[in-house]
mmCIF file of C-alpha atoms and ligand atoms in Angstrom:
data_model
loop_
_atom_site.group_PDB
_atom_site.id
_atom_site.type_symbol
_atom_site.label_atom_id
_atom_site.label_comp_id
_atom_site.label_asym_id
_atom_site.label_seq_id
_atom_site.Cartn_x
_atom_site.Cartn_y
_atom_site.Cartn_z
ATOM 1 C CA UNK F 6 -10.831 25.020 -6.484
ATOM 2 C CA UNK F 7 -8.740 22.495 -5.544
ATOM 3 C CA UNK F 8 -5.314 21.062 -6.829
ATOM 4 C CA UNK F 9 -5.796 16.877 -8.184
ATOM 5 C CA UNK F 10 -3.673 14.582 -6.796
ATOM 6 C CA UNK F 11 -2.235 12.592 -9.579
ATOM 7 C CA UNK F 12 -1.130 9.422 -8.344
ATOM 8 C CA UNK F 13 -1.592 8.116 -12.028
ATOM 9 C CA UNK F 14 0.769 10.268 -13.276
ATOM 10 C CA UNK F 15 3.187 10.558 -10.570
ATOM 11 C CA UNK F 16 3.491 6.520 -10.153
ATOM 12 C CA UNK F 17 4.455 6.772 -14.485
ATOM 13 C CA UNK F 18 6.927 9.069 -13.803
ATOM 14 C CA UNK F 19 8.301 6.903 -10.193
ATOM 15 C CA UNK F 20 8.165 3.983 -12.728
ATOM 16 C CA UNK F 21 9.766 5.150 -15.692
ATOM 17 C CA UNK F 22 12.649 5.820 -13.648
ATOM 18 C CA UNK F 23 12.828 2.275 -11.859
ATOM 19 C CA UNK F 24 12.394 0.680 -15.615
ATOM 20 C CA UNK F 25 15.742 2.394 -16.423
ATOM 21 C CA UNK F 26 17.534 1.312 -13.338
ATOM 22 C CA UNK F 27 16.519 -2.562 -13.834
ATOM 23 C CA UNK F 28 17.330 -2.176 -17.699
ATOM 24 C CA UNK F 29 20.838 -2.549 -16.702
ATOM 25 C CA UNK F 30 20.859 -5.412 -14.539
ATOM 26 C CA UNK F 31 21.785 -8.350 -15.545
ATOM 27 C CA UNK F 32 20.135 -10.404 -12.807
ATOM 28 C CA UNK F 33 16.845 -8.994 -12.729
ATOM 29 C CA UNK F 34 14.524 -8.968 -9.452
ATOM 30 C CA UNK F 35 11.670 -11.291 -8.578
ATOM 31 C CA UNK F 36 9.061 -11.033 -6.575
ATOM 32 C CA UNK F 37 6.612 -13.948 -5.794
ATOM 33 C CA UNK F 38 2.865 -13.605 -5.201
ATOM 34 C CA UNK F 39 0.901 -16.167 -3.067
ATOM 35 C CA UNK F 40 -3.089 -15.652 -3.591
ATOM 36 C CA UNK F 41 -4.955 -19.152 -2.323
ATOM 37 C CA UNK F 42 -9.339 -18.859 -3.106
ATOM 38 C CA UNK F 43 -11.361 -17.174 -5.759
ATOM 39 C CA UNK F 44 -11.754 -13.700 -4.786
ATOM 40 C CA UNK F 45 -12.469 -12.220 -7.596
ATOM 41 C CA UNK F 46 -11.035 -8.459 -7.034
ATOM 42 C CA UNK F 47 -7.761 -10.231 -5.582
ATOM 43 C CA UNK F 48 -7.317 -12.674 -8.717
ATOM 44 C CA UNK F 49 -7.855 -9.061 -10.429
ATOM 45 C CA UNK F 50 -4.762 -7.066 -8.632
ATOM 46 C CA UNK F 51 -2.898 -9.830 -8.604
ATOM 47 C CA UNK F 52 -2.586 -10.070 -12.556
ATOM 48 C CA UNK F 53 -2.018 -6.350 -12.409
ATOM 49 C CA UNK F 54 0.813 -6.938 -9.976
ATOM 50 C CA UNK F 55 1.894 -9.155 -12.444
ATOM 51 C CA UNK F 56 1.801 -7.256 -15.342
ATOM 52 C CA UNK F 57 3.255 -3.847 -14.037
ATOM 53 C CA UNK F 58 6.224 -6.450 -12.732
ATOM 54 C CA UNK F 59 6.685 -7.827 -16.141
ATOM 55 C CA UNK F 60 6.716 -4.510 -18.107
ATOM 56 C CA UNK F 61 9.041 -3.183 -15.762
ATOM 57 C CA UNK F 62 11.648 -5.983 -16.328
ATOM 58 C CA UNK F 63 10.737 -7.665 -13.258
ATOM 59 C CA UNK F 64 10.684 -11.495 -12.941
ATOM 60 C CA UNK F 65 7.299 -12.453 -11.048
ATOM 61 C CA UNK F 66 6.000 -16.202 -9.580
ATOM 62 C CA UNK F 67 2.214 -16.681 -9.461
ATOM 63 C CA UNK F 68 1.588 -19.305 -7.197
ATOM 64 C CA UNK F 69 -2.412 -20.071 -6.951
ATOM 65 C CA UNK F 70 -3.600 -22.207 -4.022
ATOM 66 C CA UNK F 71 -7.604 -23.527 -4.056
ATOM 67 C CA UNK F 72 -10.323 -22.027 -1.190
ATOM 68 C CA UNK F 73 -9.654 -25.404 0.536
ATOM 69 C CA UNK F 74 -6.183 -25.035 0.570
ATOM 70 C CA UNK F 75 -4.227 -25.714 4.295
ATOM 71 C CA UNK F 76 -2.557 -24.099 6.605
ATOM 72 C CA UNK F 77 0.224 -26.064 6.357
ATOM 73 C CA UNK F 78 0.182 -25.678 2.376
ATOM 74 C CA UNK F 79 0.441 -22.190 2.418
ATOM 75 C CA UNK F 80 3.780 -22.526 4.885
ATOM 76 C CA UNK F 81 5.541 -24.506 2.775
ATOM 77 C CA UNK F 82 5.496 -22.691 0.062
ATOM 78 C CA UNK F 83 6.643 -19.738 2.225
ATOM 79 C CA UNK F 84 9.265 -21.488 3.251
ATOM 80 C CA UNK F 85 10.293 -22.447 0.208
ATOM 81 C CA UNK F 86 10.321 -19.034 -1.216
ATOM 82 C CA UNK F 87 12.340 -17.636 1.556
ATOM 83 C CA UNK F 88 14.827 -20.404 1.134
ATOM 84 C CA UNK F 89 14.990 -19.431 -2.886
ATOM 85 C CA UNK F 90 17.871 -17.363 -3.465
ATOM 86 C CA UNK F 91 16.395 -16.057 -6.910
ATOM 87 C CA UNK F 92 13.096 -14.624 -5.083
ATOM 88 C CA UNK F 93 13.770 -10.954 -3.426
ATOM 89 C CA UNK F 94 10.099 -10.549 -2.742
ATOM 90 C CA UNK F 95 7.351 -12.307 -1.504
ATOM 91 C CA UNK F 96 3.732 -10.902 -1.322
ATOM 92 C CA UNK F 97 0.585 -13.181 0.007
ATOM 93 C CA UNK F 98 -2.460 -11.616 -1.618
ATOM 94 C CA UNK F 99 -5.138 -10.593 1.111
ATOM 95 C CA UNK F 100 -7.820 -11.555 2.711
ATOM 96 C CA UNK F 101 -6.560 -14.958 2.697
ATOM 97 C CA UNK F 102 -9.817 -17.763 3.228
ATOM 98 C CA UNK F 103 -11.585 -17.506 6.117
ATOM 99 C CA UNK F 104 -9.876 -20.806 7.800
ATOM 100 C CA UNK F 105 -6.290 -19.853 7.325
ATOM 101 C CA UNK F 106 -5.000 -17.781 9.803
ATOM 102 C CA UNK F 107 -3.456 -14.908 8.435
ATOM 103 C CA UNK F 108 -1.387 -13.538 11.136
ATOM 104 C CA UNK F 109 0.826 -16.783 10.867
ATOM 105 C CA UNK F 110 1.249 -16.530 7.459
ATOM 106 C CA UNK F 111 2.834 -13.055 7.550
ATOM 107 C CA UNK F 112 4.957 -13.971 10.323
ATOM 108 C CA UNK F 113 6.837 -16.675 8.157
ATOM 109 C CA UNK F 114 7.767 -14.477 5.290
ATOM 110 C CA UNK F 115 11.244 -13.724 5.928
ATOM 111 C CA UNK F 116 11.447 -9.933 7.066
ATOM 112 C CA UNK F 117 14.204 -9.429 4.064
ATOM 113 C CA UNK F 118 11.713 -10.291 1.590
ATOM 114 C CA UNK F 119 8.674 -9.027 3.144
ATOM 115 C CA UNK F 120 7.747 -6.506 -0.222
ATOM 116 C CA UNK F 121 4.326 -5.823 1.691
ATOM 117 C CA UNK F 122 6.112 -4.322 5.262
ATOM 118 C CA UNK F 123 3.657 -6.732 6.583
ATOM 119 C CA UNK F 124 5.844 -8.645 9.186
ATOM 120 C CA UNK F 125 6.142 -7.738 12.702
ATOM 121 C CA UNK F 126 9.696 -6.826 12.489
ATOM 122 C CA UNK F 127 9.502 -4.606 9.694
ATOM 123 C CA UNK F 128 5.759 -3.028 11.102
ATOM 124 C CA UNK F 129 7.340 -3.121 15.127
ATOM 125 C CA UNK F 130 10.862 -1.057 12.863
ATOM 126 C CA UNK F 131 8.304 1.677 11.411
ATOM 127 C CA UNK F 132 6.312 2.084 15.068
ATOM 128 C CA UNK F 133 9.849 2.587 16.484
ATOM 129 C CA UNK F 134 11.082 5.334 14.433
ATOM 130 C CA UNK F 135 13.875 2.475 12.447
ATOM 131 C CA UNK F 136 14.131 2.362 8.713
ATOM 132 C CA UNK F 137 12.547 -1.540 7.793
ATOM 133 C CA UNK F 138 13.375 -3.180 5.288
ATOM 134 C CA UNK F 139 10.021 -2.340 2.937
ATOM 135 C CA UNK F 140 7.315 0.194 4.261
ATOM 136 C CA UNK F 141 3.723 -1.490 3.862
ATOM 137 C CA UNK F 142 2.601 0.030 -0.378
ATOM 138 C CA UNK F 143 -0.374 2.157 0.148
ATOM 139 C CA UNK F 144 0.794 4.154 2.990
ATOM 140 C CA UNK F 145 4.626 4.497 0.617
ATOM 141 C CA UNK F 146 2.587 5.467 -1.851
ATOM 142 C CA UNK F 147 1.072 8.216 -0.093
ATOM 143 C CA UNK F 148 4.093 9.429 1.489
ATOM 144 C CA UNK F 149 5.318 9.758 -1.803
ATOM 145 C CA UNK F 150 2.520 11.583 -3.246
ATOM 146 C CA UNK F 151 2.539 14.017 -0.390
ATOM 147 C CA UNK F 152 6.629 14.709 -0.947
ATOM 148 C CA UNK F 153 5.722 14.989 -4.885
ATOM 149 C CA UNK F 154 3.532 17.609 -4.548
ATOM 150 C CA UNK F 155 5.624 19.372 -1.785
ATOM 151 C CA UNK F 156 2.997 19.464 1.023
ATOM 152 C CA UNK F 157 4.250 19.707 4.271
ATOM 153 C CA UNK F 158 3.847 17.316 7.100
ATOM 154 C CA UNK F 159 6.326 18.619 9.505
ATOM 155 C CA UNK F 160 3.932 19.879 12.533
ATOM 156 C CA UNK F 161 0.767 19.284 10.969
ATOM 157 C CA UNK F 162 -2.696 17.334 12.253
ATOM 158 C CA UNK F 163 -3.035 14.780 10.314
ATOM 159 C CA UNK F 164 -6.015 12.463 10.709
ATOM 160 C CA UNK F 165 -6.218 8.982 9.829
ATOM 161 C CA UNK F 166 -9.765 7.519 9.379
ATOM 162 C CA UNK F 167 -9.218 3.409 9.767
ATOM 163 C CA UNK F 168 -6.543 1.000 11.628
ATOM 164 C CA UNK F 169 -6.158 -1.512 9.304
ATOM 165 C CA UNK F 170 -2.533 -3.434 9.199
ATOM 166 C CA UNK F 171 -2.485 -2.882 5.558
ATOM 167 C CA UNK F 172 -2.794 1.282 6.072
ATOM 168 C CA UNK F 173 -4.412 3.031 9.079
ATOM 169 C CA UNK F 174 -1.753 1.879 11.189
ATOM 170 C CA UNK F 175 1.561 1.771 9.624
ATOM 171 C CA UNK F 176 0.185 5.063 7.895
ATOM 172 C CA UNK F 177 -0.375 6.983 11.421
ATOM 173 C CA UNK F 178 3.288 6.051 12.592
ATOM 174 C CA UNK F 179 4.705 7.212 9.201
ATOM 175 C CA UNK F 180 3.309 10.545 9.581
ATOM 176 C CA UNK F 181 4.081 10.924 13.373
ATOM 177 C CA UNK F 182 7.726 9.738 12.109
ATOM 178 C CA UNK F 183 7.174 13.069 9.650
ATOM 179 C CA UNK F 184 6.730 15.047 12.917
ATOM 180 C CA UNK F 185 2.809 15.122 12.322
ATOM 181 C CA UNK F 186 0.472 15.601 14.650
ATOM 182 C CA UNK F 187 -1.254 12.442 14.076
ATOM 183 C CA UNK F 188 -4.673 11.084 15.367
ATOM 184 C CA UNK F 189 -6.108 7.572 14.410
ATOM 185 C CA UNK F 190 -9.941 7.543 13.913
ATOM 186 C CA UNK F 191 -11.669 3.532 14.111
ATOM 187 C CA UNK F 192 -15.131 2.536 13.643
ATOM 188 C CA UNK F 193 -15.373 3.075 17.323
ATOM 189 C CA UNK F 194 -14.616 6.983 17.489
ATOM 190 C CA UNK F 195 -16.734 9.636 18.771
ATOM 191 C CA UNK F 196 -17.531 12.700 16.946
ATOM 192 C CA UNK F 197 -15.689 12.004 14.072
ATOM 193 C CA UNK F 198 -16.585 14.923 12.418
ATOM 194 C CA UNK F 199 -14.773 17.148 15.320
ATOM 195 C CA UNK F 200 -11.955 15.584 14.821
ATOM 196 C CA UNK F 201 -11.409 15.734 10.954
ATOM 197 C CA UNK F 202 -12.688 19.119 11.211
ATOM 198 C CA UNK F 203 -8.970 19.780 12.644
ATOM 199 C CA UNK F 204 -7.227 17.806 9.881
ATOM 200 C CA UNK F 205 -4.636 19.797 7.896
ATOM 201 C CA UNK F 206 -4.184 16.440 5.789
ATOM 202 C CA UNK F 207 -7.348 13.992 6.209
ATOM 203 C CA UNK F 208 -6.208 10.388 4.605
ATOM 204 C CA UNK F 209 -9.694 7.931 4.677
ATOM 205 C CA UNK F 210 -8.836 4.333 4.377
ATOM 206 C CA UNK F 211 -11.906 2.966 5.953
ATOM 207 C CA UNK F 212 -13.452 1.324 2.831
ATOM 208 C CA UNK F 213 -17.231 3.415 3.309
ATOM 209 C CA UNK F 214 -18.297 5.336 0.335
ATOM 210 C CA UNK F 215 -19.735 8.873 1.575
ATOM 211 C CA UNK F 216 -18.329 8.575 5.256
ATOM 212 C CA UNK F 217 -16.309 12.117 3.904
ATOM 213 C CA UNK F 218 -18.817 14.690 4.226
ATOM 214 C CA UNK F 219 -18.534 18.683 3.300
ATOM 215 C CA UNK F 220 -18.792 20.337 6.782
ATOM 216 C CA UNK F 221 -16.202 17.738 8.067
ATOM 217 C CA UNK F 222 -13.350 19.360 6.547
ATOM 218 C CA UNK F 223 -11.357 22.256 7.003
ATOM 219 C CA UNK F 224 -10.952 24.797 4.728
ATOM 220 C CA UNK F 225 -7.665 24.645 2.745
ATOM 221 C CA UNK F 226 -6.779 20.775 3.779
ATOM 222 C CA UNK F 227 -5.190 18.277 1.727
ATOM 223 C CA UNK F 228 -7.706 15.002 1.223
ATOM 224 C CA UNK F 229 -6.290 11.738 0.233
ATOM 225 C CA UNK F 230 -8.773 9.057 -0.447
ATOM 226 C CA UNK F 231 -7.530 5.162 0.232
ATOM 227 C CA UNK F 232 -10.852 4.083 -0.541
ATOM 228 C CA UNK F 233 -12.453 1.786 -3.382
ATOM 229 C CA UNK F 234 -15.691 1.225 -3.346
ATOM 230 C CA UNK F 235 -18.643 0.386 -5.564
ATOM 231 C CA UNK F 236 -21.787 2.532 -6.707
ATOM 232 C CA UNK F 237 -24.307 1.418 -7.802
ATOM 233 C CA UNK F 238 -24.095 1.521 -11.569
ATOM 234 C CA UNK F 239 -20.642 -0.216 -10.808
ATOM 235 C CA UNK F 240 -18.256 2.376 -10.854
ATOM 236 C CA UNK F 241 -15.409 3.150 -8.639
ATOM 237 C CA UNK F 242 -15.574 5.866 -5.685
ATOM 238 C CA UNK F 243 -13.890 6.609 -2.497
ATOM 239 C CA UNK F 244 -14.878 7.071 0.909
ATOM 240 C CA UNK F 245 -14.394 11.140 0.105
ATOM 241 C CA UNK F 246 -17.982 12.788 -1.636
ATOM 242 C CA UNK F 247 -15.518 14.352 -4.298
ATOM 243 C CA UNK F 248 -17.990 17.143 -5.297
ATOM 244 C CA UNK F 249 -19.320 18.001 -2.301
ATOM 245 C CA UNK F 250 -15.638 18.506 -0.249
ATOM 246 C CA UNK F 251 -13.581 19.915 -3.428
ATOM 247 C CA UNK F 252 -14.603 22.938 -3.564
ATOM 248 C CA UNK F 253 -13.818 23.499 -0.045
ATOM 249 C CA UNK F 254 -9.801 21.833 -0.159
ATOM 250 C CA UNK F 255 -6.242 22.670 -1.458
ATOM 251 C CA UNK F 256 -5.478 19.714 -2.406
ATOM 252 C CA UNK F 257 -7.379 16.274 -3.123
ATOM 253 C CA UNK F 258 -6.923 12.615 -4.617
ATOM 254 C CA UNK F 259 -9.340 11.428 -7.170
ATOM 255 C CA UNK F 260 -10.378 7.531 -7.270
ATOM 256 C CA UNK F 261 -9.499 6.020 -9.363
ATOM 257 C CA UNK F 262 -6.463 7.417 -10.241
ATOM 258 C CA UNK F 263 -5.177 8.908 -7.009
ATOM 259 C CA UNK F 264 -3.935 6.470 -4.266
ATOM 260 C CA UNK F 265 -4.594 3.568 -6.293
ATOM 261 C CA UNK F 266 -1.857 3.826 -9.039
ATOM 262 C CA UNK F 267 0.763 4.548 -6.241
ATOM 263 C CA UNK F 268 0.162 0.928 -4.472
ATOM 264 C CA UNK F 269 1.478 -0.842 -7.280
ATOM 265 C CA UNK F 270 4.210 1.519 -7.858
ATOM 266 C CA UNK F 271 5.238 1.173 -4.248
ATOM 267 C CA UNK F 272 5.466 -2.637 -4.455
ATOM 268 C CA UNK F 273 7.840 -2.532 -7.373
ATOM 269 C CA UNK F 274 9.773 -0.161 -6.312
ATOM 270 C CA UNK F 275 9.849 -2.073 -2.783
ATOM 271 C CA UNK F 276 10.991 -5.452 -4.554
ATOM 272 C CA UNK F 277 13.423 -3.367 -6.426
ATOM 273 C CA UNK F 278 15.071 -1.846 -3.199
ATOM 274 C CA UNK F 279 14.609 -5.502 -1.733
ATOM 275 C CA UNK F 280 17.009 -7.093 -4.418
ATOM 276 C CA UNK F 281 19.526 -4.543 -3.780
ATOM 277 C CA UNK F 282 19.359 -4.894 0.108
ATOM 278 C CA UNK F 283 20.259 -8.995 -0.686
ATOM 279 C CA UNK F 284 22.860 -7.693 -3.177
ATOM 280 C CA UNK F 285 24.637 -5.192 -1.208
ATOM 281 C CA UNK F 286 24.177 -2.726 -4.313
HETATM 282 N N1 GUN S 10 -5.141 -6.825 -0.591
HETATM 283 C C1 GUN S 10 -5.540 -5.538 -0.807
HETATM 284 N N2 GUN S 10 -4.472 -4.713 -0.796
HETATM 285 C C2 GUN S 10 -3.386 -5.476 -0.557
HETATM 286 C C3 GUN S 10 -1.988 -5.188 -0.428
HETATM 287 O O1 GUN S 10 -1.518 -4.046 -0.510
HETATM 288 N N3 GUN S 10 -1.197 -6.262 -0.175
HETATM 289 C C4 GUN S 10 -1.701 -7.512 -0.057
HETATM 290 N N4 GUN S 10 -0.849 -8.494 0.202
HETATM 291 N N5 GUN S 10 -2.967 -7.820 -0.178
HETATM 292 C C5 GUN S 10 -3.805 -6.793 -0.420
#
């Protein structure tokens, strides 16, 4: 049977530790949030951003922008922000509305308080082996998870299912930066099964619910599940079929409760380590 990954538990503990450490500052950290339109599931993480920042001791900026909202608009209030010496972090909630081009937007945020690892310079720093200022949160919080539970990356295959900005991608360079053996599966591979039939550690982040088969999984791997997705009578589930690959696995992430938990801890932690970067602490 396999071992649970608790990110649920292990983002409490990462947490309860950062709580401490901003307990004593007198200045405390702040991190702004951009979200512009009505997606619901956004407007929902971003008042859990919100909240985890508050409890923590955190100082956080909600700035709401309509659907309609323009280019320009969203900009300004970048450049603002970066110009604010009391914001460390800025986050734009994604996907942005369809008209607004996103790639811009990123591009604005001043690397030194880019709490997502978003910008170029701080994504082009991770591809290129160099410490950035903050590593993108769900691929951090995996990272973590994996050092937490002592698995070893060093020399291992490691498949990543999906390319996104937000994970695939920064993800795959993490690991090879780990000394993995990494290979990047897209919507466009062949075979996939083959291929994470070689995984030692198989990470999904591709946002399909039962793309994770049994039979495409070696025997003794570690699983971590990025995605969240809906079934039918509404709950949560990954892209893994927990039951059907468990049984099979040494180690695997439940949703929710796995990777989930450790996205949000990875932001605050990344504001946190953003405000001491612009303090020289
Ligand atoms: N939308 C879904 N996940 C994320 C995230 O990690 N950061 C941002 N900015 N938007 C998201």
């Amino acid at each position: 049977m396999a071992k649970l990954i608790e990110g649920k538990l292990v983002a409490k503990k990462i947490l309860d530790n950062l709580s401490d450490e901003i307990l004593f500052l007198e200045k405390k950290p702040c991190l702004a949030v951009i979200i512009a339109g009505n997606d619901p599931a956004s407007k929902i993480y971003v008042n859990s951003k919100k909240k985890k920042a508050e409890e923590l001791g955190i100082k956080s900026i909600v700035i709401e922008l309509p659907e309609n909202c323009t280019q320009q608009e969203i900009l300004e209030k970048i450049y603002t922000l970066n110009n604010d010496d009391s914001v460390n972090a800025i986050l734009v909630q994604l996907p942005l509305p369809a008209h607004i081009d996103t790639k811009e937007v990123l591009e604005k945020i001043n690397p030194i308080k880019d709490v997502d690892g978003l910008h170029s310079y701080n994504l082009g720093r991770i591809a290129s082996g160099n410490k950035p200022y903050s590593y993108p949160c769900t691929p951090m919080g995996i990272i973590r998870l994996l050092e937490y539970y002592d698995i070893a990356v060093d020399g291992q295959n490691a498949v990543v299912i999906g390319r996104s900005n937000l994970v695939g991608r920064p993800l795959s360079y993490m690991l090879l930066n780990a000394n993995a053996t990494v290979t990047t599966c897209h919507s466009k591979t062949k075979n996939l099964a083959k291929i994470t039939g070689q995984a030692d550690i198989l990470i999904s982040a591709a946002g399909q619910k039962g793309l994770v088969k049994a039979g495409m999984v070696k025997k003794g791997a570690v699983v971590i599940d990025v995605g969240i997705n809906r079934q039918q009578d509404g709950k949560l589930c990954g892209d893994v079929d927990f039951w059907e690959v468990e049984p099979d696995v040494s180690y695997i992430t439940p949703v929710p409760g796995g990777v989930g938990p450790m996205t949000i801890c990875s932001l605050m932690q990344n504001t946190f380590d953003l405000y001491k970067i612009q303090n020289r602490i």
